[in-house]
PDB file of C-alpha atoms in Angstrom:
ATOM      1  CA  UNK A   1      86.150  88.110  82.423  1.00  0.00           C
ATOM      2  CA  UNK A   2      90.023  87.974  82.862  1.00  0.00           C
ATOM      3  CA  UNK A   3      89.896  89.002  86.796  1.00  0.00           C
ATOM      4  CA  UNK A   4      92.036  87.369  88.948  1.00  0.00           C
ATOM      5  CA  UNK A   5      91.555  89.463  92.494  1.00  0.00           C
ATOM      6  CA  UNK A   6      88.629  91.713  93.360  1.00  0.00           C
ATOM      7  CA  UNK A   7      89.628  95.249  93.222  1.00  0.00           C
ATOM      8  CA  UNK A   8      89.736  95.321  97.134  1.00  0.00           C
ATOM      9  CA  UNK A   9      91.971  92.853  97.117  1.00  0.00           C
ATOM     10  CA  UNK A  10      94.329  94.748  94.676  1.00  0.00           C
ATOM     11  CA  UNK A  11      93.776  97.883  96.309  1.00  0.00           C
ATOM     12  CA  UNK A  12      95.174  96.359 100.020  1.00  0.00           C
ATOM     13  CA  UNK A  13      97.763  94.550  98.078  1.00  0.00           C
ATOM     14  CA  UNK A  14      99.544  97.520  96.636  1.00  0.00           C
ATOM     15  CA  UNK A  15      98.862  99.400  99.535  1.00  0.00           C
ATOM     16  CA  UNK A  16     101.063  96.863 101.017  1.00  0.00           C
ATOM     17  CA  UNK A  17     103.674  96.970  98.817  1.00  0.00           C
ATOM     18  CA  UNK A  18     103.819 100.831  99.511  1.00  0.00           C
ATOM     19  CA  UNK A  19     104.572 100.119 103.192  1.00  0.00           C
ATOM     20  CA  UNK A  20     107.050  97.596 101.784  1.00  0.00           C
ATOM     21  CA  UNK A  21     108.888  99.959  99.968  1.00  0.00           C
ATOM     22  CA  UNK A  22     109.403 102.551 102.344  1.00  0.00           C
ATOM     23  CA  UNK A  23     111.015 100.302 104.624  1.00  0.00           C
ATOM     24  CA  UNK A  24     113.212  98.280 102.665  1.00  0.00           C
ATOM     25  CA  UNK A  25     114.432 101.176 100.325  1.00  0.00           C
ATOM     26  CA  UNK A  26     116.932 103.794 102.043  1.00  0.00           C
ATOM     27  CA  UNK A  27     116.318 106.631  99.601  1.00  0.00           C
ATOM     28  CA  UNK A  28     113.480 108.346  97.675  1.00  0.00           C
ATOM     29  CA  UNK A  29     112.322 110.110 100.951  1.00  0.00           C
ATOM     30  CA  UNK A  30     110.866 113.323 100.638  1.00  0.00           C
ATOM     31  CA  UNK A  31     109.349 115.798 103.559  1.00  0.00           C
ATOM     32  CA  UNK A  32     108.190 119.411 102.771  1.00  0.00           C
ATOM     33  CA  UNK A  33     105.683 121.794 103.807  1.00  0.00           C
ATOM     34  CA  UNK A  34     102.442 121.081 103.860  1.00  0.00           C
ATOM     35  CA  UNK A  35     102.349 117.089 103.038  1.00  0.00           C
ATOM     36  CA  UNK A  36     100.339 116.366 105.771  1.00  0.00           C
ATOM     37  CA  UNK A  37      97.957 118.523 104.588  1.00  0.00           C
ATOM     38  CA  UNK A  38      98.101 117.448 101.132  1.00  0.00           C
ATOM     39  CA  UNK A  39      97.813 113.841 103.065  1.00  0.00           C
ATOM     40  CA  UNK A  40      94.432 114.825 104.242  1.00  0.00           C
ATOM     41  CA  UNK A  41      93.051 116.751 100.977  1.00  0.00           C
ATOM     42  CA  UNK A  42      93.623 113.456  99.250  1.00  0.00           C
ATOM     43  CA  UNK A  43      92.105 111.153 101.635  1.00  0.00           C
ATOM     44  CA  UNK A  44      89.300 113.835 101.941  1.00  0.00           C
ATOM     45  CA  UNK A  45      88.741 113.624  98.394  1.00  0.00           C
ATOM     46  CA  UNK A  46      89.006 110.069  98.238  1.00  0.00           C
ATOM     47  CA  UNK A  47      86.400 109.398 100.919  1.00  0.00           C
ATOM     48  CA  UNK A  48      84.015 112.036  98.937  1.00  0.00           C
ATOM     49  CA  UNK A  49      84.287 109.970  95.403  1.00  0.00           C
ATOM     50  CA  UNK A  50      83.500 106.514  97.129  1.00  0.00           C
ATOM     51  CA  UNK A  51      80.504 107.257  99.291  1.00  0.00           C
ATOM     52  CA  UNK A  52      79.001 109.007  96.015  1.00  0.00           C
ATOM     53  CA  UNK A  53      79.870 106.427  94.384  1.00  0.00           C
ATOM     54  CA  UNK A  54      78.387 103.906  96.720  1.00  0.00           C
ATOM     55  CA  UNK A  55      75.578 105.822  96.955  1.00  0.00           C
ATOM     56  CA  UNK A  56      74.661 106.552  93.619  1.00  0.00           C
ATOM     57  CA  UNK A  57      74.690 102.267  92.945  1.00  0.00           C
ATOM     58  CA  UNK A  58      72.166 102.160  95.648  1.00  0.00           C
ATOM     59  CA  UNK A  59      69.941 104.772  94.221  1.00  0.00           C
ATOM     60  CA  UNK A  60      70.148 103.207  90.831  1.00  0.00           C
ATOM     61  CA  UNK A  61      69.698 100.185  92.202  1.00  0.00           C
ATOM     62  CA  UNK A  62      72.455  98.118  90.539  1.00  0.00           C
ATOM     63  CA  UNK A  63      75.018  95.932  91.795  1.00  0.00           C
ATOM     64  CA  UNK A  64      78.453  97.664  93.352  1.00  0.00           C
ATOM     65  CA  UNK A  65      80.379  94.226  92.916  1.00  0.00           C
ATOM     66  CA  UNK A  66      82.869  94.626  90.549  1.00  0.00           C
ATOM     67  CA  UNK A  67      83.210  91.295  89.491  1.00  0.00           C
ATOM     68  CA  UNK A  68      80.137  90.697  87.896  1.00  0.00           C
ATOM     69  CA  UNK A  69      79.843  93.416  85.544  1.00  0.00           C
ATOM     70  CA  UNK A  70      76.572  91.538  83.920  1.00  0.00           C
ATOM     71  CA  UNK A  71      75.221  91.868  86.336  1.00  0.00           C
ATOM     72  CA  UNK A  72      73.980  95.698  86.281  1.00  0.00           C
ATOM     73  CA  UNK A  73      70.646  96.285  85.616  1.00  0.00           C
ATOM     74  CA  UNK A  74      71.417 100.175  85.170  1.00  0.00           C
ATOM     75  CA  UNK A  75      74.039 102.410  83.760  1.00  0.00           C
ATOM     76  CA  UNK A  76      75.232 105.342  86.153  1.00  0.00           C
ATOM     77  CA  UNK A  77      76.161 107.971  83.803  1.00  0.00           C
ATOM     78  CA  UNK A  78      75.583 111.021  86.077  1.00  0.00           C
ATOM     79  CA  UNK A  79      77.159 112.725  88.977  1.00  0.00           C
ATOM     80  CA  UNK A  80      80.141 111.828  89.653  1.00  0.00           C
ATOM     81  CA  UNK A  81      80.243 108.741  86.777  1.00  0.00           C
ATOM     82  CA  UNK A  82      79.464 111.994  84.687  1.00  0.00           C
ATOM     83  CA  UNK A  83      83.491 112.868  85.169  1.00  0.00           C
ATOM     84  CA  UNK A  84      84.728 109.743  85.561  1.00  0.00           C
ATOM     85  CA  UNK A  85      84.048 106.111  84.303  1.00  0.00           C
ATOM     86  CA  UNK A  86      85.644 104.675  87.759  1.00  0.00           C
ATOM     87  CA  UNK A  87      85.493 106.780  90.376  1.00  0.00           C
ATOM     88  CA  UNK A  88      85.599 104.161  92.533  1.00  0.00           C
ATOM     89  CA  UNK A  89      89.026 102.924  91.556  1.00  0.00           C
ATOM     90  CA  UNK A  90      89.736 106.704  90.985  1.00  0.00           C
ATOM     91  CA  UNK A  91      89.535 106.810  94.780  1.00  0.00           C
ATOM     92  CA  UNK A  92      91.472 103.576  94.979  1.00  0.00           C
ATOM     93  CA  UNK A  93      93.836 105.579  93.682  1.00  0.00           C
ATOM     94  CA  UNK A  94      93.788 108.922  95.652  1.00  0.00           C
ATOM     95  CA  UNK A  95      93.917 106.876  98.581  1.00  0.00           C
ATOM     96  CA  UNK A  96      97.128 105.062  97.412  1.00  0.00           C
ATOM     97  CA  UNK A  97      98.862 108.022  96.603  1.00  0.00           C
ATOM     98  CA  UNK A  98      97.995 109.902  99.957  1.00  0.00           C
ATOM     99  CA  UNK A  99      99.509 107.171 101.554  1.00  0.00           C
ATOM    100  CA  UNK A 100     102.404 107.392  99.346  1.00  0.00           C
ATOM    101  CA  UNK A 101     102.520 111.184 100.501  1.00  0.00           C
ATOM    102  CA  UNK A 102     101.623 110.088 103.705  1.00  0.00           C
ATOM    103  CA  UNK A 103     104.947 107.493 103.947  1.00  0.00           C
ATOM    104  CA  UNK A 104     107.145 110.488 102.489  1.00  0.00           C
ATOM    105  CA  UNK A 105     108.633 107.680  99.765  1.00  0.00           C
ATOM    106  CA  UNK A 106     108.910 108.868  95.649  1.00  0.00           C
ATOM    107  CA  UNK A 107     109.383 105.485  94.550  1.00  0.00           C
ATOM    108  CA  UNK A 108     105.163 104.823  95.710  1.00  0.00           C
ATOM    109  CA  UNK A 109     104.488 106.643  92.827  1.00  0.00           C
ATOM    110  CA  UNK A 110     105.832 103.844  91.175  1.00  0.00           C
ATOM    111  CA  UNK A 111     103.442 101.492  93.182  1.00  0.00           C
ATOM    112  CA  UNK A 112     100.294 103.522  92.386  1.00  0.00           C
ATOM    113  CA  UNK A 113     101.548 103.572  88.811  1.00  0.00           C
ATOM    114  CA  UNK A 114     101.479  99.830  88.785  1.00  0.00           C
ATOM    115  CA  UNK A 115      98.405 100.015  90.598  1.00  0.00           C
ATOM    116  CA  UNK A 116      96.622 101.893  87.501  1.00  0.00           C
ATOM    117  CA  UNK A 117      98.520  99.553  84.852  1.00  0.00           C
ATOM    118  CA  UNK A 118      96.888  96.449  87.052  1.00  0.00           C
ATOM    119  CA  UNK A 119      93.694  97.696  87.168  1.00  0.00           C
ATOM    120  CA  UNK A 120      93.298  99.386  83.364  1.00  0.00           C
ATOM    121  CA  UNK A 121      94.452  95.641  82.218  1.00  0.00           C
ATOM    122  CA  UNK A 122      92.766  93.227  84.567  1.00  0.00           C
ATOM    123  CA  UNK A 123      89.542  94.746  85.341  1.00  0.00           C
ATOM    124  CA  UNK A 124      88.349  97.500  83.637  1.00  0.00           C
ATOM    125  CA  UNK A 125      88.996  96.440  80.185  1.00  0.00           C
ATOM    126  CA  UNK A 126      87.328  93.466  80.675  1.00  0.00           C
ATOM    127  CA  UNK A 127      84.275  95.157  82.621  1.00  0.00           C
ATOM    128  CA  UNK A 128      84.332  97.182  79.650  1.00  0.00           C
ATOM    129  CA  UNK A 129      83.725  94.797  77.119  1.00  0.00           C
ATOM    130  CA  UNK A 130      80.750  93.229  79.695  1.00  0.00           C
ATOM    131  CA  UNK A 131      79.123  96.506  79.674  1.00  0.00           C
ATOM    132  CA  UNK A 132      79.331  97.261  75.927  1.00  0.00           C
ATOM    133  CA  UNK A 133      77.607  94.227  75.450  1.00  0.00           C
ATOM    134  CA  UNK A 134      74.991  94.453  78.277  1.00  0.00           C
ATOM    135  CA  UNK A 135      73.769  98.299  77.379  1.00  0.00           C
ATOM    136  CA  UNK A 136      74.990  98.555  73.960  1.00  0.00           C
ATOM    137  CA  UNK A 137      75.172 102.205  72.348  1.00  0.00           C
ATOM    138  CA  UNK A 138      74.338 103.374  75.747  1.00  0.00           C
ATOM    139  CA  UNK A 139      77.527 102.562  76.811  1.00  0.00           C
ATOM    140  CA  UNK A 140      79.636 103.369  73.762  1.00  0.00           C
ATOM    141  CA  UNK A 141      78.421 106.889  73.664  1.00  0.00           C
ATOM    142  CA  UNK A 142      78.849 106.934  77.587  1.00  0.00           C
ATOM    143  CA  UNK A 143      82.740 105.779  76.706  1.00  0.00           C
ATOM    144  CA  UNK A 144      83.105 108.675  74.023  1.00  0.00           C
ATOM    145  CA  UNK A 145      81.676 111.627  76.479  1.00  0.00           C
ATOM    146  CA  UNK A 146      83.823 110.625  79.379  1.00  0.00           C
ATOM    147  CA  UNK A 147      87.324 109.672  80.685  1.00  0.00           C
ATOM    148  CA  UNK A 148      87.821 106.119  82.020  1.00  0.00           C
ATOM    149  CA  UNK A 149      89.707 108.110  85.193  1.00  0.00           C
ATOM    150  CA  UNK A 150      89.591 111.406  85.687  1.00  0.00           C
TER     151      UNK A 150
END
């Protein structure tokens, strides 16, 4: 597998680099009604996806660690893996960009932008091409019925 840092480890790092950006940069700020609210709905969301998610490992009984993709003794095709292949880097995501609402700074699209380019490259595909070969045809037609994020 071609991972270099454990999504967590990704996830805090760009996170980071958000916070960077909005306080080296002295433009791209934005304000208008009702970002704090769109703030919350995100994290909200966010939160929702990755305790389902969580949850939905444990009930299967398969391994949540992402960097051992051989690991799984079950595929989770249903709830919410049933509308997204990754809903826990999905809420990676939503969390990155409601703290990109949350610092008021355009250019953290940007960030979570390089955020989904990082991940797509460095961990998915290669988790991917573990879990094609681990559960086979399974997993192909599991790839063809549904979106790798949202």
């Amino acid at each position: 597998m071609e991972l270099k840092l454990p999504p967590a480890v990704v996830f805090v790092v760009f996170g980071l680099l958000m916070f960077g950006l909005d306080l080296v940069l002295p433009f791209g700020h934005f304000d208008f009604f009702g970002r704090m609210v769109l703030f919350k709905v995100l994290l909200l969301f966010a939160v929702i996806i990755v305790v389902t998610s969580l949850f939905q490992f444990y009930r299967a009984k398969t391994t949540v660690d992402p960097t051992r993709p051989n690991k799984a003794s079950n595929l989770v095709v249903d709830g919410v893996f049933k509308y997204s292949r990754n809903p826990m880097y999905l809420a990676m995501l939503l969390f990155l960009l409601a703290l990109g609402v949350y610092l008021g700074n355009a250019f953290n699209t940007l960030v979570a932008a390089g955020f989904v380019a990082y991940m797509n490259r460095f961990q998915i595909i290669p988790e991917e091409l573990s879990l094609k070969e681990k559960f086979g045809r399974a997993y192909k037609e599991y790839c063809t019925l549904t979106r790798r994020w949202f």
